Tab-separated table of C-alpha atoms and ligand atoms in Angstrom:
chain	number	residue	atom	x	y	z
Q	1	MET	CA	8.361	24.085	-15.950
Q	2	PRO	CA	10.816	26.812	-14.389
Q	3	THR	CA	12.368	25.712	-11.444
Q	4	PRO	CA	12.206	27.946	-7.758
Q	5	GLN	CA	15.677	29.004	-8.637
Q	6	GLN	CA	15.150	29.637	-12.454
Q	7	ARG	CA	17.181	26.846	-13.406
Q	8	THR	CA	15.814	24.282	-16.194
Q	9	ARG	CA	15.530	20.840	-14.955
Q	10	ILE	CA	16.792	18.245	-17.086
Q	11	LYS	CA	13.545	16.238	-17.314
Q	12	ASP	CA	12.138	19.057	-19.174
Q	13	LEU	CA	15.526	19.907	-21.454
Q	14	LEU	CA	15.183	16.360	-22.729
Q	15	THR	CA	11.526	17.146	-23.455
Q	16	ALA	CA	12.595	19.867	-25.753
Q	17	ASN	CA	10.018	21.313	-27.969
Q	18	GLN	CA	7.196	20.419	-25.937
Q	19	PRO	CA	4.735	22.855	-24.111
Q	20	GLY	CA	6.501	24.202	-20.801
Q	21	SER	CA	9.350	22.642	-21.998
Q	22	PRO	CA	12.499	25.036	-23.654
Q	23	ASN	CA	13.641	25.046	-27.255
Q	24	PRO	CA	16.258	24.201	-29.548
Q	25	ASP	CA	18.716	27.600	-29.273
Q	26	ASP	CA	17.628	28.035	-25.841
Q	27	ALA	CA	19.978	29.272	-23.505
Q	28	VAL	CA	19.264	27.775	-20.499
Q	29	VAL	CA	20.715	27.060	-16.804
Q	30	VAL	CA	21.077	23.413	-15.463
Q	31	LYS	CA	22.718	22.697	-11.941
Q	32	GLY	CA	23.390	18.593	-11.025
Q	33	TRP	CA	25.326	16.438	-10.089
Q	34	VAL	CA	28.220	15.084	-12.058
Q	35	LYS	CA	28.202	11.122	-13.093
Q	36	THR	CA	30.807	10.891	-15.382
Q	37	VAL	CA	33.351	13.369	-17.778
Q	38	ARG	CA	35.837	12.919	-20.440
Q	39	SER	CA	37.302	14.162	-22.807
Q	40	SER	CA	38.138	13.625	-26.875
Q	41	GLY	CA	39.722	15.667	-29.427
Q	42	GLY	CA	39.482	18.511	-27.097
Q	43	VAL	CA	35.816	18.601	-26.284
Q	44	ALA	CA	34.984	17.307	-22.873
Q	45	PHE	CA	31.874	15.734	-22.215
Q	46	VAL	CA	30.151	16.286	-18.920
Q	47	GLN	CA	27.078	13.449	-17.698
Q	48	ILE	CA	24.758	15.077	-15.026
Q	49	ASN	CA	22.216	14.530	-13.434
Q	50	ASP	CA	19.767	16.424	-10.544
Q	51	GLY	CA	17.044	13.886	-9.867
Q	52	SER	CA	14.154	14.853	-11.973
Q	53	THR	CA	14.684	11.939	-14.899
Q	54	LEU	CA	16.766	8.884	-15.651
Q	55	ALA	CA	18.589	10.106	-18.012
Q	56	ASP	CA	22.139	12.335	-17.503
Q	57	LEU	CA	22.074	15.311	-19.293
Q	58	GLN	CA	25.579	16.153	-21.550
Q	59	LEU	CA	27.382	18.735	-21.193
Q	60	VAL	CA	29.538	19.367	-24.411
Q	61	VAL	CA	32.568	21.781	-23.395
Q	62	ALA	CA	34.548	23.358	-26.089
Q	63	ALA	CA	38.364	24.413	-25.807
Q	64	ASP	CA	37.172	27.650	-26.662
Q	65	CYS	CA	35.249	27.920	-23.486
Q	66	PRO	CA	36.419	30.212	-21.000
Q	67	ASP	CA	35.996	27.903	-18.523
Q	68	PHE	CA	37.792	24.338	-20.278
Q	69	PRO	CA	40.412	24.150	-18.033
Q	70	LEU	CA	37.583	24.040	-14.821
Q	71	VAL	CA	36.719	20.808	-16.897
Q	72	GLY	CA	40.273	19.308	-15.306
Q	73	GLN	CA	38.593	19.195	-11.732
Q	74	LEU	CA	35.640	17.849	-12.058
Q	75	THR	CA	34.806	14.588	-10.781
Q	76	THR	CA	31.987	11.751	-9.811
Q	77	GLY	CA	29.825	13.452	-7.758
Q	78	CYS	CA	30.886	17.415	-7.814
Q	79	SER	CA	28.115	19.371	-8.100
Q	80	ILE	CA	28.049	22.427	-10.894
Q	81	SER	CA	26.691	24.688	-12.912
Q	82	ALA	CA	26.458	25.384	-16.654
Q	83	ASP	CA	24.996	27.728	-18.955
Q	84	GLY	CA	24.799	27.144	-22.136
Q	85	LEU	CA	22.443	26.518	-25.517
Q	86	LEU	CA	19.763	23.442	-26.025
Q	87	GLN	CA	21.137	21.905	-28.922
Q	88	GLU	CA	19.742	18.634	-30.834
Q	89	SER	CA	22.507	16.191	-30.053
Q	90	PRO	CA	24.240	14.382	-33.099
Q	91	GLY	CA	25.948	11.542	-30.716
Q	92	ARG	CA	23.778	8.280	-29.523
Q	93	GLY	CA	22.171	8.382	-26.353
Q	94	GLN	CA	20.378	11.669	-26.074
Q	95	ARG	CA	18.765	13.570	-28.333
Q	96	TYR	CA	19.406	17.104	-26.406
Q	97	GLU	CA	23.017	17.925	-25.369
Q	98	ILE	CA	23.848	21.622	-23.854
Q	99	HIS	CA	26.853	23.617	-25.653
Q	100	THR	CA	28.290	24.941	-22.615
Q	101	ARG	CA	28.775	28.869	-22.096
Q	102	ARG	CA	30.212	29.219	-18.444
Q	103	LEU	CA	30.771	26.586	-16.263
Q	104	GLU	CA	31.209	26.587	-12.505
Q	105	LEU	CA	32.074	23.934	-10.213
Q	106	LEU	CA	29.328	24.207	-7.169
Q	107	GLY	CA	31.226	21.552	-4.794
Q	108	GLY	CA	34.100	19.159	-5.437
Q	109	ALA	CA	33.790	15.417	-4.484
Q	110	ASP	CA	37.220	14.339	-4.133
Q	111	PRO	CA	37.721	10.981	-5.804
Q	112	GLU	CA	39.916	9.339	-3.628
Q	113	GLU	CA	37.466	9.366	-0.676
Q	114	TYR	CA	33.675	9.903	-2.686
Q	115	PRO	CA	32.409	6.028	-2.364
Q	116	LEU	CA	30.056	6.499	-5.195
Q	117	GLN	CA	32.159	5.277	-8.102
Q	118	LYS	CA	31.059	4.756	-11.611
Q	119	LYS	CA	31.052	1.060	-10.978
Q	120	ARG	CA	27.912	-0.720	-9.929
Q	121	HIS	CA	27.322	-1.094	-6.556
Q	122	THR	CA	25.703	-4.251	-4.317
Q	123	LEU	CA	22.205	-2.798	-3.229
Q	124	GLU	CA	23.803	-4.222	0.410
Q	125	PHE	CA	26.808	-1.949	-0.018
Q	126	LEU	CA	24.623	1.335	-0.886
Q	127	ARG	CA	22.518	0.337	2.073
Q	128	GLU	CA	25.407	1.310	4.053
Q	129	LEU	CA	25.213	4.936	2.136
Q	130	ALA	CA	21.745	5.440	2.556
Q	131	HIS	CA	22.778	9.759	2.702
Q	132	LEU	CA	24.502	9.087	-1.242
Q	133	ARG	CA	22.000	6.379	-2.369
Q	134	PRO	CA	19.578	8.389	-3.996
Q	135	ARG	CA	21.953	9.635	-6.423
Q	136	THR	CA	22.478	6.282	-8.328
Q	137	ASN	CA	20.100	5.296	-10.944
Q	138	THR	CA	18.480	2.515	-8.420
Q	139	PHE	CA	17.554	4.810	-5.832
Q	140	GLY	CA	16.627	7.700	-8.444
Q	141	ALA	CA	13.840	5.036	-9.838
Q	142	VAL	CA	12.850	4.490	-6.745
Q	143	ALA	CA	12.244	7.873	-5.112
Q	144	ARG	CA	10.372	8.719	-8.593
Q	145	VAL	CA	8.160	5.892	-8.286
Q	146	ARG	CA	7.068	6.114	-4.862
Q	147	ASN	CA	6.341	9.995	-5.420
Q	148	ALA	CA	4.118	8.970	-8.094
Q	149	MET	CA	2.207	6.009	-6.366
Q	150	ALA	CA	1.812	8.468	-3.280
Q	151	PHE	CA	-0.029	10.342	-5.776
Q	152	GLY	CA	-1.815	8.059	-7.215
Q	153	ILE	CA	-3.355	7.063	-4.220
Q	154	HIS	CA	-4.644	10.405	-2.921
Q	155	GLN	CA	-5.894	10.707	-6.517
Q	156	PHE	CA	-7.550	7.291	-6.864
Q	157	PHE	CA	-9.392	8.111	-2.741
Q	158	GLN	CA	-10.127	11.817	-3.660
Q	159	GLN	CA	-11.365	11.528	-7.346
Q	160	ARG	CA	-14.329	8.808	-4.999
Q	161	GLY	CA	-15.099	11.690	-2.873
Q	162	PHE	CA	-13.087	10.128	0.315
Q	163	LEU	CA	-11.960	12.067	3.531
Q	164	TYR	CA	-7.868	12.200	3.854
Q	165	ILE	CA	-7.556	11.670	7.550
Q	166	GLN	CA	-4.121	11.868	10.300
Q	167	THR	CA	-4.580	9.713	12.768
Q	168	PRO	CA	-2.055	9.759	15.838
Q	169	ILE	CA	1.276	8.391	15.753
Q	170	ILE	CA	1.275	7.747	19.801
Q	171	THR	CA	-1.375	5.216	21.322
Q	172	ALA	CA	-2.462	4.552	24.170
Q	173	SER	CA	-4.226	1.756	22.915
Q	174	ASP	CA	-2.786	-1.543	21.069
Q	175	ALA	CA	-4.772	-1.124	17.776
Q	176	GLU	CA	-4.964	-4.723	17.465
Q	177	GLY	CA	-2.232	-6.966	18.538
Q	178	ALA	CA	-1.030	-6.790	15.590
Q	179	GLY	CA	1.944	-7.001	16.240
Q	180	ALA	CA	4.692	-5.732	19.083
Q	181	MET	CA	5.148	-1.939	19.687
Q	182	PHE	CA	7.338	0.443	20.348
Q	183	ARG	CA	7.262	2.263	24.008
Q	184	ALA	CA	7.063	5.751	23.742
Q	185	THR	CA	8.260	7.210	27.256
Q	186	THR	CA	9.844	10.154	28.886
Q	187	LEU	CA	11.006	7.733	32.056
Q	188	ASP	CA	14.215	7.414	33.246
Q	189	LEU	CA	15.144	3.977	32.381
Q	190	ASN	CA	18.320	4.037	34.708
Q	191	ARG	CA	15.725	5.218	37.808
Q	192	LEU	CA	12.431	4.009	36.906
Q	193	PRO	CA	9.773	5.246	39.461
Q	194	THR	CA	7.852	2.190	40.847
Q	195	GLN	CA	4.935	1.754	43.120
Q	196	ASP	CA	4.148	-1.760	45.048
Q	197	GLY	CA	7.375	-3.161	42.816
Q	198	GLN	CA	6.038	-1.864	39.884
Q	199	VAL	CA	7.119	0.434	37.143
Q	200	ASP	CA	4.964	3.316	38.210
Q	201	ASN	CA	3.463	4.934	34.963
Q	202	SER	CA	0.911	7.754	36.189
Q	203	VAL	CA	4.474	9.310	36.683
Q	204	ASP	CA	4.996	8.710	32.761
Q	205	PHE	CA	4.772	11.707	30.203
Q	206	PHE	CA	0.877	10.457	28.981
Q	207	GLY	CA	0.372	9.562	32.533
Q	208	ARG	CA	-0.152	5.773	31.100
Q	209	PRO	CA	1.731	4.092	28.895
Q	210	ALA	CA	2.139	4.777	25.749
Q	211	PHE	CA	3.169	3.361	22.570
Q	212	LEU	CA	3.529	4.263	18.684
Q	213	THR	CA	1.518	2.907	16.316
Q	214	VAL	CA	0.589	-0.036	14.443
Q	215	SER	CA	-2.120	0.568	12.788
Q	216	GLY	CA	-5.010	3.989	12.287
Q	217	GLN	CA	-7.603	1.571	11.881
Q	218	LEU	CA	-10.068	2.330	15.522
Q	219	GLU	CA	-9.684	5.906	15.104
Q	220	ALA	CA	-10.162	5.903	11.043
Q	221	GLU	CA	-13.504	3.837	11.752
Q	222	ILE	CA	-14.145	6.637	14.262
Q	223	PHE	CA	-14.191	9.025	11.467
Q	224	ALA	CA	-15.866	6.066	9.002
Q	225	GLN	CA	-18.890	6.626	11.696
Q	226	ALA	CA	-19.654	10.267	10.538
Q	227	MET	CA	-18.044	10.666	7.134
Q	228	SER	CA	-19.038	7.632	5.601
Q	229	ASP	CA	-15.429	7.249	3.082
Q	230	VAL	CA	-12.310	8.148	5.405
Q	231	TYR	CA	-8.934	6.914	4.494
Q	232	THR	CA	-5.104	7.443	6.261
Q	233	PHE	CA	-2.075	7.331	4.796
Q	234	GLY	CA	0.996	7.739	6.971
Q	235	PRO	CA	3.303	6.093	9.473
Q	236	THR	CA	3.204	2.739	11.455
Q	237	PHE	CA	5.395	0.935	13.777
Q	238	ARG	CA	5.776	-2.858	14.252
Q	239	ALA	CA	8.500	-3.680	16.940
Q	240	GLU	CA	8.526	-7.385	14.960
Q	241	ASN	CA	12.115	-8.999	15.022
Q	242	SER	CA	11.196	-10.066	11.837
Q	243	ASN	CA	14.230	-9.986	9.238
Q	244	THR	CA	12.519	-10.674	6.128
Q	245	SER	CA	12.843	-8.686	2.759
Q	246	ARG	CA	9.249	-7.478	3.466
Q	247	HIS	CA	9.100	-6.273	6.684
Q	248	LEU	CA	10.313	-3.339	8.380
Q	249	ALA	CA	10.275	-1.700	11.647
Q	250	GLU	CA	8.689	1.381	10.180
Q	251	PHE	CA	6.316	1.857	6.684
Q	252	TRP	CA	3.615	3.622	5.565
Q	253	MET	CA	0.452	2.226	5.590
Q	254	VAL	CA	-2.498	3.510	3.273
Q	255	GLU	CA	-6.252	2.501	5.047
Q	256	PRO	CA	-9.270	3.606	3.964
Q	257	GLU	CA	-12.410	2.744	5.881
Q	258	VAL	CA	-16.159	2.624	4.314
Q	259	ALA	CA	-19.044	2.931	6.297
Q	260	PHE	CA	-22.502	1.177	4.837
Q	261	CYS	CA	-19.903	-1.560	3.406
Q	262	ASP	CA	-19.376	-5.089	3.701
Q	263	LEU	CA	-16.535	-6.624	2.477
Q	264	ASP	CA	-17.825	-7.784	-0.979
Q	265	GLY	CA	-17.976	-4.274	-1.812
Q	266	LEU	CA	-14.681	-3.623	0.054
Q	267	ALA	CA	-13.438	-6.217	-1.632
Q	268	GLN	CA	-14.141	-4.617	-5.015
Q	269	LEU	CA	-12.505	-1.459	-3.690
Q	270	ALA	CA	-9.360	-3.177	-3.349
Q	271	GLU	CA	-9.097	-4.351	-6.297
Q	272	ASP	CA	-10.290	-1.099	-8.115
Q	273	PHE	CA	-7.516	0.590	-6.083
Q	274	LEU	CA	-5.081	-1.626	-7.230
Q	275	ARG	CA	-5.702	-1.805	-10.258
Q	276	SER	CA	-6.223	2.292	-10.719
Q	277	ILE	CA	-2.752	2.863	-8.725
Q	278	PHE	CA	-0.527	0.130	-11.077
Q	279	ALA	CA	-1.852	1.988	-14.265
Q	280	HIS	CA	-0.791	5.493	-12.998
Q	281	VAL	CA	2.769	4.206	-12.220
Q	282	LEU	CA	2.695	2.544	-15.776
Q	283	ALA	CA	0.931	6.265	-17.055
Q	284	THR	CA	3.273	8.429	-15.159
Q	285	CYS	CA	6.793	6.690	-14.985
Q	286	PRO	CA	7.270	4.606	-18.115
Q	287	ASP	CA	11.276	5.250	-18.471
Q	288	ASP	CA	11.588	4.397	-14.415
Q	289	LEU	CA	10.096	1.382	-15.469
Q	290	ALA	CA	11.733	0.156	-18.614
Q	291	PHE	CA	15.188	0.519	-16.252
Q	292	PHE	CA	13.776	-1.858	-13.806
Q	293	ASN	CA	12.458	-4.047	-16.258
Q	294	ARG	CA	15.107	-4.030	-17.613
Q	295	PHE	CA	18.247	-4.675	-14.694
Q	296	TYR	CA	15.884	-6.089	-11.647
Q	297	ASP	CA	12.954	-8.004	-13.392
Q	298	ARG	CA	12.293	-9.050	-16.858
Q	299	GLU	CA	8.218	-9.949	-16.161
Q	300	LEU	CA	7.898	-7.193	-14.437
Q	301	ILE	CA	6.621	-4.237	-16.747
Q	302	ALA	CA	4.271	-7.036	-18.320
Q	303	THR	CA	2.620	-8.150	-15.020
Q	304	LEU	CA	1.505	-4.524	-14.377
Q	305	GLU	CA	-0.393	-4.627	-17.261
Q	306	SER	CA	-1.827	-8.256	-16.572
Q	307	ILE	CA	-2.482	-6.958	-12.978
Q	308	VAL	CA	-4.653	-4.075	-14.804
Q	309	ALA	CA	-6.625	-6.282	-17.417
Q	310	ALA	CA	-7.628	-8.874	-15.054
Q	311	ASP	CA	-9.968	-9.606	-12.821
Q	312	PHE	CA	-8.547	-10.450	-9.872
Q	313	GLU	CA	-9.294	-13.685	-8.386
Q	314	ARG	CA	-11.126	-14.545	-5.238
Q	315	MET	CA	-11.819	-17.712	-2.496
Q	316	THR	CA	-12.167	-18.069	0.698
Q	317	TYR	CA	-10.075	-19.454	3.244
Q	318	THR	CA	-11.314	-22.918	3.658
Q	319	GLU	CA	-11.375	-23.408	-0.493
Q	320	ALA	CA	-7.499	-22.209	-0.126
Q	321	VAL	CA	-6.167	-25.199	2.663
Q	322	ASN	CA	-8.551	-27.083	0.694
Q	323	LEU	CA	-6.270	-26.004	-2.857
Q	324	LEU	CA	-3.099	-25.826	-1.061
Q	325	GLN	CA	-3.803	-29.631	0.802
Q	326	SER	CA	-4.981	-31.091	-2.547
Q	327	SER	CA	-2.068	-29.403	-4.557
Q	328	GLY	CA	0.560	-32.051	-4.298
Q	329	GLU	CA	3.238	-29.681	-3.142
Q	330	THR	CA	5.188	-29.890	0.117
Q	331	PHE	CA	5.204	-27.167	1.706
Q	332	GLN	CA	8.132	-26.852	4.769
Q	333	PHE	CA	4.519	-26.124	6.546
Q	334	PRO	CA	1.913	-28.377	5.637
Q	335	ALA	CA	-1.894	-26.264	5.280
Q	336	GLN	CA	-4.291	-26.994	8.212
Q	337	TRP	CA	-7.267	-25.580	8.345
Q	338	GLY	CA	-6.746	-23.079	11.397
Q	339	SER	CA	-3.244	-22.825	10.877
Q	340	ASP	CA	-2.146	-18.578	9.151
Q	341	LEU	CA	-1.415	-19.276	5.774
Q	342	GLN	CA	2.570	-18.760	5.816
Q	343	SER	CA	3.826	-17.700	3.238
Q	344	GLU	CA	4.671	-20.062	1.187
Q	345	HIS	CA	1.027	-20.897	0.953
Q	346	GLU	CA	0.208	-17.502	-0.223
Q	347	ARG	CA	2.813	-17.507	-3.055
Q	348	TYR	CA	1.733	-20.851	-4.597
Q	349	LEU	CA	-1.774	-19.638	-4.776
Q	350	THR	CA	-1.364	-16.746	-6.674
Q	351	GLU	CA	1.602	-18.140	-8.558
Q	352	ASN	CA	1.099	-20.969	-9.389
Q	353	LYS	CA	-2.469	-21.422	-8.555
Q	354	VAL	CA	-3.850	-19.104	-10.067
Q	355	GLY	CA	-0.857	-16.133	-11.752
Q	356	ARG	CA	-2.951	-13.054	-10.535
Q	357	PRO	CA	-3.706	-11.370	-7.575
Q	358	VAL	CA	-5.537	-13.413	-5.241
Q	359	ILE	CA	-8.305	-11.683	-2.641
Q	360	VAL	CA	-8.661	-15.055	0.097
Q	361	THR	CA	-12.242	-14.146	2.292
Q	362	ASP	CA	-13.387	-15.765	6.003
Q	363	TYR	CA	-10.022	-17.126	7.452
Q	364	PRO	CA	-11.005	-18.680	11.497
Q	365	SER	CA	-11.468	-16.480	13.727
Q	366	SER	CA	-8.846	-17.579	15.994
Q	367	ILE	CA	-5.789	-16.071	14.099
Q	368	LYS	CA	-8.194	-12.809	13.119
Q	369	ALA	CA	-8.397	-9.650	15.601
Q	370	PHE	CA	-11.310	-9.331	17.707
Q	371	TYR	CA	-12.841	-6.620	15.385
Q	372	MET	CA	-13.676	-8.269	12.356
Q	373	ARG	CA	-17.310	-9.372	11.833
Q	374	VAL	CA	-18.321	-12.887	13.125
Q	375	ASN	CA	-19.457	-15.127	10.262
Q	376	ASP	CA	-22.586	-17.670	11.455
Q	377	ASP	CA	-20.778	-21.010	11.913
Q	378	ASP	CA	-20.043	-23.060	8.663
Q	379	PRO	CA	-21.410	-26.271	8.140
Q	380	ASP	CA	-18.779	-28.562	10.285
Q	381	GLY	CA	-19.417	-25.877	13.166
Q	382	ARG	CA	-16.434	-23.484	12.186
Q	383	GLN	CA	-16.329	-19.703	13.095
Q	384	THR	CA	-14.505	-17.886	10.875
Q	385	VAL	CA	-14.778	-13.599	10.262
Q	386	ARG	CA	-15.551	-11.642	7.266
Q	387	ALA	CA	-11.447	-10.943	7.051
Q	388	MET	CA	-9.842	-10.788	3.530
Q	389	ASP	CA	-6.130	-10.470	1.997
Q	390	VAL	CA	-4.927	-9.641	-0.806
Q	391	LEU	CA	-1.849	-11.676	-2.151
Q	392	VAL	CA	0.080	-10.905	-5.133
Q	393	PRO	CA	3.301	-12.749	-7.043
Q	394	ARG	CA	6.518	-12.298	-6.179
Q	395	ILE	CA	5.143	-10.646	-2.442
Q	396	GLY	CA	2.076	-12.548	-1.055
Q	397	GLU	CA	0.222	-10.368	1.393
Q	398	ILE	CA	-0.417	-6.971	0.327
Q	399	ILE	CA	-3.258	-5.927	1.992
Q	400	GLY	CA	-5.037	-7.540	5.058
Q	401	GLY	CA	-8.276	-6.147	6.189
Q	402	SER	CA	-11.796	-6.953	6.979
Q	403	GLN	CA	-15.431	-6.030	7.320
Q	404	ARG	CA	-15.714	-5.331	11.095
Q	405	GLU	CA	-18.304	-6.189	13.502
Q	406	GLU	CA	-20.510	-3.492	14.313
Q	407	ARG	CA	-22.613	-5.205	16.991
Q	408	LEU	CA	-22.049	-4.600	20.119
Q	409	ASP	CA	-22.693	-7.608	22.041
Q	410	VAL	CA	-20.939	-9.981	19.574
Q	411	LEU	CA	-18.593	-7.373	19.641
Q	412	GLN	CA	-18.189	-7.773	23.366
Q	413	SER	CA	-17.772	-11.492	23.545
Q	414	ARG	CA	-14.960	-11.094	21.180
Q	415	MET	CA	-12.664	-9.063	23.102
Q	416	ALA	CA	-13.613	-11.437	26.120
Q	417	ALA	CA	-12.704	-13.929	24.004
Q	418	ALA	CA	-9.290	-12.374	23.019
Q	419	GLY	CA	-8.774	-11.959	27.232
Q	420	LEU	CA	-9.208	-8.183	26.034
Q	421	ASP	CA	-10.596	-5.375	28.723
Q	422	ASP	CA	-13.613	-3.307	27.728
Q	423	ALA	CA	-12.507	-0.375	29.462
Q	424	PRO	CA	-9.902	1.197	27.319
Q	425	TYR	CA	-11.726	0.440	24.187
Q	426	TRP	CA	-15.319	2.824	25.981
Q	427	TRP	CA	-14.973	4.581	22.941
Q	428	TYR	CA	-14.425	2.060	20.036
Q	429	LEU	CA	-17.512	0.341	21.606
Q	430	ASP	CA	-19.694	3.729	21.772
Q	431	LEU	CA	-19.523	3.923	18.366
Q	432	ARG	CA	-21.620	0.597	18.259
Q	433	ARG	CA	-23.670	1.717	21.615
Q	434	TYR	CA	-24.913	4.853	19.020
Q	435	GLY	CA	-26.039	4.550	15.815
Q	436	THR	CA	-23.661	1.612	14.705
Q	437	ALA	CA	-23.828	0.794	11.035
Q	438	PRO	CA	-21.646	-1.695	8.880
Q	439	HIS	CA	-18.090	-0.465	7.617
Q	440	ALA	CA	-15.904	-2.177	6.566
Q	441	GLY	CA	-11.726	-1.759	5.707
Q	442	PHE	CA	-8.154	-2.279	4.650
Q	443	GLY	CA	-4.883	-1.727	4.975
Q	444	LEU	CA	-2.311	-1.646	1.926
Q	445	GLY	CA	1.803	-1.741	3.124
Q	446	PHE	CA	2.737	1.490	0.715
Q	447	GLU	CA	6.633	0.438	0.407
Q	448	ARG	CA	5.519	-3.726	-0.057
Q	449	THR	CA	3.250	-2.107	-3.381
Q	450	VAL	CA	6.305	0.227	-4.657
Q	451	GLN	CA	8.228	-3.238	-3.880
Q	452	PHE	CA	6.172	-4.907	-6.064
Q	453	ALA	CA	5.679	-1.610	-8.984
Q	454	THR	CA	9.460	-1.719	-9.130
Q	455	GLY	CA	10.263	-5.383	-9.094
Q	456	MET	CA	13.689	-4.538	-6.146
Q	457	GLN	CA	13.654	-7.878	-3.812
Q	458	ASN	CA	13.891	-6.121	-0.305
Q	459	ILE	CA	11.915	-3.901	0.819
Q	460	ARG	CA	14.768	-2.033	2.694
Q	461	ASP	CA	15.688	-0.472	-0.385
Q	462	ILE	CA	12.145	0.705	-1.155
Q	463	ILE	CA	12.017	3.266	1.964
Q	464	ALA	CA	14.960	6.134	1.940
Q	465	PHE	CA	16.381	5.002	5.663
Q	466	PRO	CA	14.947	1.868	6.699
Q	467	ARG	CA	14.319	1.065	10.288
Q	468	THR	CA	14.928	-2.708	11.001
Q	469	PRO	CA	16.205	-4.575	14.035
Q	470	ARG	CA	18.949	-4.027	14.748
Q	471	ASN	CA	19.298	-0.899	12.136
Q	472	ALA	CA	18.003	3.021	12.967
Q	473	GLU	CA	21.844	4.474	11.158
Q	474	PHE	CA	21.135	7.753	9.529
K	1	ATP	P1	2.655	-10.049	7.433
K	1	ATP	O1	1.705	-11.187	8.102
K	1	ATP	O2	2.522	-9.732	6.263
K	1	ATP	O3	3.717	-10.008	8.963
K	1	ATP	P2	0.226	-8.630	9.136
K	1	ATP	O4	-1.339	-9.483	8.968
K	1	ATP	O5	0.509	-8.281	9.990
K	1	ATP	O6	1.305	-9.376	7.624
K	1	ATP	P3	-1.213	-5.995	8.150
K	1	ATP	O7	-1.090	-6.486	9.711
K	1	ATP	O8	-2.537	-6.576	7.954
K	1	ATP	O9	-0.338	-6.984	8.000
K	1	ATP	O10	-1.232	-5.246	7.752
K	1	ATP	C1	-1.181	-4.420	6.643
K	1	ATP	C2	-0.585	-4.455	5.490
K	1	ATP	O11	0.802	-3.865	6.032
K	1	ATP	C3	-0.289	-5.655	5.182
K	1	ATP	O12	-0.855	-6.608	4.017
K	1	ATP	C4	1.391	-5.560	4.633
K	1	ATP	O13	1.247	-5.239	3.197
K	1	ATP	C5	2.103	-4.360	5.732
K	1	ATP	N1	2.552	-4.558	6.608
K	1	ATP	C6	2.799	-5.518	7.916
K	1	ATP	N2	3.480	-5.321	8.686
K	1	ATP	C7	4.305	-5.203	8.134
K	1	ATP	C8	5.526	-4.303	7.912
K	1	ATP	N3	7.006	-5.098	8.896
K	1	ATP	N4	6.793	-4.014	7.080
K	1	ATP	C9	5.919	-3.577	6.254
K	1	ATP	N5	4.835	-3.635	5.571
K	1	ATP	C10	3.724	-4.401	6.013
K	2	MN	MN1	3.164	-8.943	10.639
């Protein structure tokens, strides 16, 4: 593949002899950043990387190259351009190398100051260097897997005829009380306008309080009630103060919303979807996954392959609570009908009890959002809703979803019970007044999914520039 600048990408060089790639003896131009430089017997070997693939390219610079003296100036982190002949490599570790004819130093990197040295750095240290960490093997691999998964997600929905829609980032409604929201305002916080002792929101930019969205669901429902099958894929924000390895204040969510679909149909969609995107990443990122498997999680590829191959387990919330109570395990918080499943419970179910992903359905209505469809009371007179969570080993909840309440009267009484005022939801209620139809949808946390596919421990290493409590550098 030609690049815009007529250089050849390292990825294409290292797959020489394949369609679209150069062949041995071809003259090529390559550009990238230097990883290491070493010399032996009057010949210099320069390893460079351009991000197109995990592997570095070896440049061989012989003493008779007119730019040989430049080698002394090359240090880890500098950028260079090289012109040379592609050759099969006699050395170990690479199939091809470049026999360099011309070499140009584009930008130096003072070795006294450049913070990324040859040794392995901790992930914590690299988080302080989010502007340079994409140059490391780990973060290059995360970026490529993330890109492949985003493409796989669009491909899955596009092949099934779903319409990709964009929902607003600034919203005046609290989508679901899903989590604390960030306020979006142009008011001068040092001189707040007041009216009767209260902040006067009528003079704020939108004439009312506005927030960064926690979910595109409510707007996606509007489009599902017209286009039938839709999905969003965009940023969402939660001002929750949860400093865990699975929570970000800004993360990306994929939210399909499907008309004429019930919870069973939705659970099947979620299962097909997860298996398809993991199959996609296995097929398109073998080198990066092998790297993660080697350095981060020895079980990674086996786990992903087993998920692609096996059916997910299904159980109701009530069955899950019974299983937890009879497990003989001691949990920090004992499982109790009516309380939300803790992450220790979720992990026990998926890791110990069934050893593969589990879809838990029909949660108590008291712990779930107002828009989830109410079931008939169970034999013990308890009320549940048609909610589902998909739990996977190591991460716990990766998807949360539900069949939506399409009956106007039931929805209104649930809103009243939740203490929600009807007025701001007039348009949401209109969908139940005019041509209401059964529908269902879920939200997949994109970073948690990439975290699962890479075996990385901390979600801060999955998004390029993590936003977490007290941290918004870069
Ligand atoms: P949790 O209980 O883990 O906080 P949640 O119940 O708040 O999740 P939902 O509101 O159902 O999650 O959101 C849908 C999906 O978005 C979740 O299944 C998860 O994958 C992802 N998600 C939710 N909150 C966060 C967050 N703060 N950071 C990253 N991903 C998140
Ligand atoms: Mn949450």
